[in-house]
Each structure stands twice: as structure tokens, then as C-alpha cells.
Amino acid sequence: MKKVTLWSAEDVSDWLSKQGMPEYIDALRETGGLDLLRLTEADFQTPPLSLVSSDGGQQLLEQLETLRIETHIEAHKNGHANGHAGGLPNGTTKPQRNGTLGIKDFRMEMVHIPIPTIEASRASFPVEWRKTGIAFVYAVVCFVTTTVVISVVHERVPPKEHTPPLPDKFFDLFNRVEWAFSICEINGMLLVALWLIQWMLLKHRSIIGRRFFFIVGTLYLYRCITMYITTLPVPGMHFKCSPKLLGNWEAQMRRIMKMIAGGGLSITGSHTMCGDYLYSGHTVMLTLTYLFIKEYSPKRFWWYQWFCWSLSAVGIFCILLAHDHYTVDVVVAYFITTRLFWWYHTMANQQSLKETSQSNPFSRVWWYRLFQYFEENVNGTVPRNYQLPLSWRALQWNRGVKYSRLDIQ
């Protein structure tokens, strides 16, 4: 094997790929083996390395420490076998009989060095697809429950002829634009598609996936409560609500299945019921997908983050411009979505907040036990590492570093 100190920039790139850290290749494209070994934590605090990973380079630093130890062992082994002065302990410059060191002196120099391995790094972010599946089922149940509640609330919405829309300051300032809501839903579908592609390319997709499913499921569960306890009149006279079924459960079930099949979108013609105003589900999806896209994309992709922010902001503005939701619906949806996202990730990134105690007020929320179950084996901030979901290199990345025993002659 070629010595690390003699590695070229191409050798460094190949090593980064094999270790499952291809995101560093561009930043270290002109770095040789010797310069690679000299990297320190301070180098990851400044560009370009500070723009690559969200974990401050801890994963790469651990692998570099392993590489340094391997290099040191190899150099010591060669020096010991050849009787070189560089490999002698305590400043000894004269080899012992037969060109070997005295066993007594050599044993005195032996120290125990903990060697970080790929397995130890992987243990910090374990792949637990079973938990991700449970989170997905939780989200699906919450979506279906939301659809059922919308069907129930629809029967309670007062006729617009008897109860006109409530006053809204935004409606006073902007006239209704008929096609605006279609723009909102198109933007939402684009953001969901972009997030799905990005999620499939994430190295730790199982952890991030269950975070997304849990948060979106909880937001729609909260939405069931708010729209059921307070039924608002339609926001505009342009609404054409489906006729009320007055207890015809068979027809209601068909209506619910139609809405689920159409994704609850007006653009697909599946959402013809009224009453699901407080708070806005479209705002939830537009906001949440952007938050996840930004949180788990590299900082150097600022243009991509700004593009997604524009899609989200324009989509939310179009909701109001179409007069399909009251302003308070959008404000409440934005507030609840951002706070739940930030609270969950703050708790997930701080080990002390994963423990139940009197000094941890977060442990009093109703979903804390479920949060502990999802995050108990995740140690630290999940890095923004990417890899192809079905790549032959993944087999090489999963191979740990092996060491051979040094026999003392």
C-alpha cells in the first residue's frame, strides 16, 4: 500500500470516496497526503471546509486520527525491522543484538491508544428503518384522520348566504386572483419532489426520514383539533362547497377516499369540502419542506436554498392572494410548524434534553416518549452527508479499517 505521506491529490479524493465522505472532495481537491494528515479542527472553522459539513468536520477528523495512527504504526514497524534510529525508544541510537530492540525497553514504550473506527462513527447514527416505518405509519394515520375530520367539519360549515366571510385585512388590501391557488399547489408539489429527491440521497436518510414523518404527522394531528373545535365560515363568496350529506356515511366514505387519492389538492379536483381553514395545511407543507431542505443541504448550495425559499414564500403569498384561507390560518400554521421543527431538532441535537428530569421542561410534552424512542441511539448532530442510495461504493464505505498484530521478536 502506498504511504499516506506520498499520496497525491487524486489518492486523497479516492480515499474520501471510500470512507463515504465525497462531499469533501471539492474542498480538498488540491490537498496531498502530507497536508491531509496536518488538518486540524481549526481548519474546519474557516472556508472552504466550514461550508461542507454541519458537524464541524468531526467525522473526517476521527478518520484522520485513525490514518495518523496507522501511519505511525507503519513507520515504527519499518524502523524496528530495519534498526533505524527513528524507531528506537528513549533516544537510543544503537540497535540491540541482531538489529532488534531489547524487549524490556520496547515494552516500556508501549502505551494504549484508543483507535476510532468506522464502526464507532456508524454507531453514533445507526440505521433503524423499523423506527422510520413506525413514524411513516404514524404520519399516514394522522393524514387519514385529518381527512375524516374535514368531512365531519364540512357538515357544520354555515351557508355563505347566511354567514358571510369574516373581515380580513389582507383581503381589504388585495383583490382575489383566481389562478393564485393553483400556483400555490404547484409550488408545493415542486418542494415535496425536491425534498424527496434530496432525502433519497442523504446518507442518514432513515434518521431524517422519521423526523420528517413524525413532525408532519403531529402538525396534521394538531390541525384536526383546531379545525374541529372552531368552524370558521368560508373566506370568500367564490367557494363552491359540495352538498352536505346529512349522515349518509357511505357517501362520506367515498368522498374521503376521493380526497385521499387526490392528495387533498384542489388542482386534482379531489378537495371540494369546506371548513378546514384553521390552520392551513398548504402552509404547513410549504414551510416544513423548505425547513428540511435547508437544514439538510450543504451551506455551499445557498442558491438551491434560496430557490426553495422563493417557492415557499410565493406559495404562501398565493394562498392569501386566492382568498382561500384567512390570514390568521396562515400565520398560525407558520408559527406552529416552525416552532415544532425547531423544538424537535434542538432536543435531538442536545443529549441532555433526551433525558427525563425536573430541569428539562421539554420532557413534559405529550410526545416526549415517542421522541425518546426515535432519537435514543442518535448521538450528536446528524451530518449533511450524501451518498447514492444503491451504489457499489457503499459496500466499500462500510468496510472498517483493520489492523494486524505486531509480533515482538
XYZ file of C-alpha atoms in Angstrom:
409
model
C 0.000 0.000 0.000
C 1.268 3.461 -0.908
C 2.416 5.568 2.050
C -0.059 8.256 3.074
C 2.650 10.919 3.038
C 3.223 10.151 -0.651
C -0.450 10.386 -1.632
C -1.355 12.694 -4.497
C -4.497 14.820 -4.588
C -6.156 12.076 -6.623
C -5.268 9.483 -3.959
C -6.829 11.736 -1.304
C -10.037 12.006 -3.377
C -10.213 8.225 -3.761
C -9.705 7.754 -0.006
C -12.503 10.246 0.788
C -14.864 8.391 -1.549
C -14.064 5.036 0.039
C -14.652 6.462 3.526
C -18.107 7.687 2.493
C -17.280 11.389 2.607
C -17.360 12.531 -1.041
C -18.638 15.961 -0.008
C -15.054 16.918 0.974
C -13.550 16.087 -2.449
C -14.091 19.553 -3.946
C -12.777 21.362 -0.859
C -9.632 19.167 -0.712
C -9.052 18.705 -4.461
C -5.554 20.245 -4.239
C -4.544 18.544 -0.987
C -1.910 15.789 -0.886
C -1.401 13.102 1.730
C 1.000 15.081 3.915
C -1.286 18.127 4.022
C -4.247 15.856 4.739
C -2.561 14.492 7.866
C -1.864 18.053 9.061
C -5.550 19.095 9.070
C -6.812 20.217 12.485
C -10.130 21.247 13.973
C -9.262 24.904 13.316
C -9.191 24.240 9.556
C -12.876 23.276 9.702
C -13.851 26.632 11.204
C -12.953 28.560 8.044
C -13.944 28.191 4.363
C -13.932 26.080 2.335
C -14.145 23.235 4.883
C -16.594 25.106 7.135
C -19.090 25.159 4.248
C -19.080 21.403 3.722
C -20.405 19.716 6.870
C -22.586 20.702 9.786
C -20.675 18.576 12.335
C -17.545 20.744 12.288
C -15.622 18.009 10.471
C -15.751 15.617 13.434
C -16.338 12.552 11.288
C -13.412 13.354 8.983
C -11.164 14.279 11.941
C -11.851 10.879 13.509
C -10.861 9.120 10.291
C -7.731 11.298 10.022
C -6.765 10.330 13.568
C -7.070 6.683 12.564
C -4.966 7.379 9.469
C -2.267 9.107 11.560
C -2.096 6.164 13.942
C -1.829 3.736 11.029
C 0.973 5.840 9.544
C 2.777 5.990 12.892
C 2.473 2.216 13.403
C 3.759 1.532 9.898
C 6.712 3.882 10.348
C 7.505 2.393 13.769
C 7.262 -1.126 12.369
C 9.624 -0.339 9.494
C 12.070 1.420 11.792
C 12.009 -1.505 14.230
C 12.624 -4.082 11.497
C 15.496 -2.149 9.921
C 17.124 -0.935 13.130
C 16.606 2.718 12.241
C 17.286 5.289 14.911
C 13.908 6.922 14.296
C 12.137 3.863 15.679
C 14.203 3.480 18.869
C 12.805 4.386 22.271
C 14.165 6.878 24.794
C 16.547 8.464 22.302
C 18.522 5.209 21.811
C 20.748 5.440 18.728
C 22.331 1.998 18.861
C 20.293 -1.078 17.982
C 20.485 -4.198 20.109
C 21.842 -7.559 19.082
C 20.727 -8.785 15.630
C 19.408 -5.318 14.806
C 16.477 -5.573 17.220
C 15.461 -3.633 20.283
C 15.623 -5.013 23.737
C 12.216 -6.469 24.587
C 12.278 -4.857 28.039
C 12.881 -1.379 26.602
C 10.280 -1.897 23.906
C 7.586 -2.996 26.371
C 8.233 0.093 28.496
C 7.402 2.248 25.477
C 4.081 0.532 24.756
C 1.008 2.646 25.538
C -2.684 2.015 24.963
C -4.138 4.310 22.304
C -7.909 4.216 21.654
C -8.336 3.994 17.877
C -11.547 5.435 16.407
C -13.073 3.191 13.755
C -15.771 3.453 11.151
C -17.919 1.170 13.295
C -17.735 3.663 16.182
C -18.728 6.508 13.874
C -21.565 4.468 12.423
C -22.809 3.640 15.931
C -23.486 7.359 16.516
C -26.017 7.387 13.658
C -27.436 3.851 13.412
C -29.707 2.794 10.563
C -33.029 1.923 12.191
C -35.563 1.534 9.399
C -38.064 -0.106 11.754
C -38.435 3.174 13.649
C -38.712 5.060 10.363
C -41.519 2.709 9.321
C -43.357 3.366 12.588
C -43.032 7.130 12.033
C -44.372 6.712 8.484
C -47.408 4.763 9.719
C -47.983 7.484 12.347
C -47.952 10.166 9.621
C -50.359 8.184 7.401
C -52.788 7.688 10.296
C -52.709 11.413 11.040
C -53.343 12.269 7.363
C -56.307 9.902 7.167
C -57.689 11.237 10.454
C -57.410 14.783 9.102
C -59.437 13.816 6.028
C -62.150 12.242 8.179
C -62.333 15.337 10.396
C -62.600 17.590 7.294
C -65.590 15.525 6.185
C -67.195 15.946 9.607
C -66.466 19.679 9.788
C -67.832 20.193 6.267
C -71.287 19.247 7.552
C -71.098 22.054 10.147
C -69.961 24.923 7.922
C -72.690 27.604 7.858
C -74.040 28.558 4.396
C -72.259 31.570 2.947
C -75.607 33.241 2.254
C -76.414 33.232 5.982
C -72.893 33.746 7.377
C -70.704 35.864 5.090
C -66.899 35.734 5.225
C -65.191 37.311 8.230
C -63.343 40.640 7.813
C -59.680 40.167 6.877
C -57.134 42.952 6.474
C -55.263 41.179 3.657
C -58.491 40.789 1.690
C -59.075 44.519 2.091
C -55.681 45.314 0.564
C -55.565 42.734 -2.241
C -58.295 41.676 -4.622
C -58.718 37.970 -5.293
C -56.642 36.372 -8.074
C -58.409 33.249 -9.311
C -55.337 31.296 -10.517
C -53.186 32.064 -7.463
C -54.158 28.923 -5.545
C -53.025 26.719 -8.450
C -49.589 28.397 -8.255
C -49.517 27.620 -4.535
C -50.204 23.925 -5.099
C -47.714 23.653 -7.972
C -45.020 25.206 -5.763
C -45.938 22.785 -3.008
C -45.615 19.771 -5.296
C -42.234 21.032 -6.548
C -40.933 21.434 -2.986
C -42.155 17.972 -1.975
C -40.495 16.445 -5.073
C -37.204 18.266 -4.392
C -37.227 17.189 -0.762
C -37.980 13.580 -1.726
C -35.012 13.501 -4.133
C -32.735 15.158 -1.558
C -33.889 12.736 1.151
C -33.122 9.726 -1.055
C -29.540 10.993 -1.486
C -28.898 11.577 2.230
C -26.562 9.120 3.923
C -28.559 9.119 7.172
C -31.964 9.069 5.455
C -33.503 6.703 7.981
C -32.981 9.155 10.867
C -34.024 12.236 8.898
C -36.992 10.427 7.370
C -38.539 9.525 10.701
C -38.044 13.091 11.899
C -39.979 14.378 8.888
C -42.772 11.815 9.225
C -43.181 12.452 12.946
C -43.252 16.244 12.635
C -45.641 16.358 9.656
C -47.913 13.791 11.315
C -48.038 15.766 14.560
C -48.787 19.008 12.711
C -51.755 17.447 10.940
C -52.933 15.921 14.207
C -52.925 19.394 15.774
C -54.795 20.639 12.700
C -57.568 18.098 13.322
C -58.117 19.612 16.749
C -58.115 23.293 15.755
C -60.467 22.980 12.779
C -62.872 20.742 14.711
C -63.242 22.911 17.802
C -63.675 26.161 15.810
C -65.505 26.056 12.486
C -64.978 29.239 10.505
C -67.226 30.415 7.653
C -65.849 30.300 4.110
C -63.226 33.041 3.431
C -64.879 34.157 0.189
C -68.149 34.102 -1.728
C -66.384 32.312 -4.610
C -66.317 28.996 -2.718
C -68.448 26.189 -4.156
C -68.760 23.622 -1.407
C -70.057 20.112 -2.018
C -73.620 19.490 -0.791
C -73.978 18.221 2.754
C -74.695 14.517 3.091
C -76.609 14.692 6.386
C -75.459 11.416 7.897
C -75.004 9.397 4.690
C -71.844 7.625 5.846
C -71.424 5.576 2.677
C -71.296 8.725 0.531
C -68.992 10.372 3.053
C -66.559 7.443 2.875
C -66.446 7.724 -0.912
C -65.776 11.448 -0.575
C -62.983 10.765 1.945
C -61.352 8.162 -0.325
C -61.539 10.542 -3.281
C -59.797 13.259 -1.274
C -57.052 10.882 -0.101
C -56.480 9.620 -3.665
C -56.118 13.190 -4.915
C -53.674 14.173 -2.186
C -56.130 16.699 -0.751
C -55.336 19.126 -3.579
C -57.831 21.404 -5.268
C -55.848 21.210 -8.509
C -56.694 17.489 -8.761
C -60.390 18.142 -8.156
C -60.397 15.995 -5.008
C -60.853 18.762 -2.434
C -64.418 20.083 -2.710
C -65.221 20.247 1.012
C -65.145 23.361 3.161
C -64.316 24.095 6.778
C -60.619 23.106 7.002
C -59.385 26.642 7.491
C -57.781 26.936 10.917
C -54.988 26.232 10.259
C -53.681 26.000 6.659
C -52.355 22.579 5.617
C -50.827 24.058 2.462
C -48.793 26.471 4.586
C -47.618 23.554 6.728
C -46.228 21.664 3.727
C -44.706 24.729 2.050
C -42.944 25.725 5.269
C -41.900 22.284 6.507
C -40.402 21.067 3.233
C -38.304 24.227 2.971
C -37.098 23.877 6.580
C -35.952 20.288 5.970
C -34.353 21.169 2.636
C -32.347 23.975 4.248
C -31.412 22.008 7.377
C -30.022 19.024 5.493
C -28.388 20.622 2.435
C -24.748 21.847 2.347
C -24.193 25.546 3.031
C -22.429 25.936 -0.301
C -25.764 25.183 -2.010
C -27.098 28.592 -0.945
C -28.598 29.142 -4.407
C -30.649 25.956 -4.028
C -31.835 27.015 -0.578
C -32.840 30.458 -1.838
C -34.732 28.900 -4.757
C -36.694 26.678 -2.360
C -37.324 29.637 -0.056
C -38.751 31.568 -3.032
C -41.055 28.671 -3.915
C -42.269 28.524 -0.315
C -42.743 32.285 0.115
C -44.543 32.732 -3.222
C -46.764 29.729 -2.474
C -47.816 31.104 0.916
C -48.487 34.545 -0.562
C -50.638 32.950 -3.293
C -52.777 31.210 -0.646
C -53.805 34.618 0.650
C -53.996 36.158 -2.813
C -56.508 33.490 -3.814
C -58.606 34.295 -0.702
C -58.730 30.550 0.064
C -57.596 30.979 3.683
C -57.900 33.721 6.256
C -54.639 35.418 7.168
C -54.844 34.016 10.688
C -54.925 30.471 9.214
C -51.581 31.065 7.512
C -49.967 32.853 10.473
C -50.932 30.117 12.939
C -49.760 27.385 10.540
C -46.374 29.083 10.056
C -45.919 29.636 13.789
C -46.765 26.062 14.820
C -44.704 24.482 12.007
C -41.516 26.448 12.647
C -41.701 26.056 16.425
C -42.265 22.312 16.327
C -39.413 21.897 13.819
C -37.015 23.994 15.884
C -38.020 22.405 19.209
C -37.633 18.880 17.898
C -34.188 19.493 16.373
C -32.977 21.361 19.465
C -33.975 18.379 21.592
C -32.463 15.901 19.128
C -29.102 17.717 18.983
C -28.686 18.082 22.766
C -28.042 14.847 24.629
C -29.128 16.364 27.965
C -32.601 17.109 26.543
C -33.135 13.420 25.779
C -33.197 12.615 29.488
C -36.274 12.990 31.667
C -35.579 15.334 34.578
C -37.054 18.220 36.537
C -34.632 20.620 34.842
C -35.804 19.573 31.364
C -39.205 21.179 30.652
C -39.261 19.595 27.186
C -39.789 16.210 28.851
C -43.326 17.291 29.764
C -44.711 17.404 26.224
C -47.107 14.573 25.379
C -44.961 13.187 22.537
C -41.705 13.077 24.542
C -41.703 9.272 24.993
C -42.108 8.793 21.276
C -39.302 11.293 20.680
C -37.022 9.364 23.045
C -37.793 6.142 21.193
C -36.889 7.685 17.826
C -33.759 9.539 18.981
C -32.322 7.418 21.816
C -29.489 5.964 19.696
C -28.639 9.151 17.775
C -25.605 10.844 19.321
C -24.925 14.389 18.175
C -25.970 16.478 15.192
C -26.710 14.402 12.100
C -24.115 15.399 9.439
C -25.178 16.511 5.964
C -23.507 13.594 4.225
C -24.708 12.298 0.890
C -24.379 9.036 -0.996
C -26.238 7.265 -3.782
C -28.968 5.021 -2.332
C -27.859 1.992 -4.413
C -24.157 2.458 -5.110
C -21.472 -0.209 -5.374
C -19.200 2.136 -3.441
C -21.442 1.824 -0.404
C -20.084 -1.686 0.066
C -16.566 -0.275 0.212
C -17.590 2.586 2.508
C -18.972 0.109 5.025
C -15.666 -1.710 5.371
C -13.845 -0.836 8.576
C -10.109 -0.280 8.993
C -8.324 -3.449 10.032
C -5.063 -3.645 11.952
C -2.621 -6.524 12.162
C -0.883 -7.517 15.347
C 2.797 -6.599 15.695
C 4.800 -9.559 16.876
C 7.678 -8.697 19.192
C 10.802 -10.616 18.298
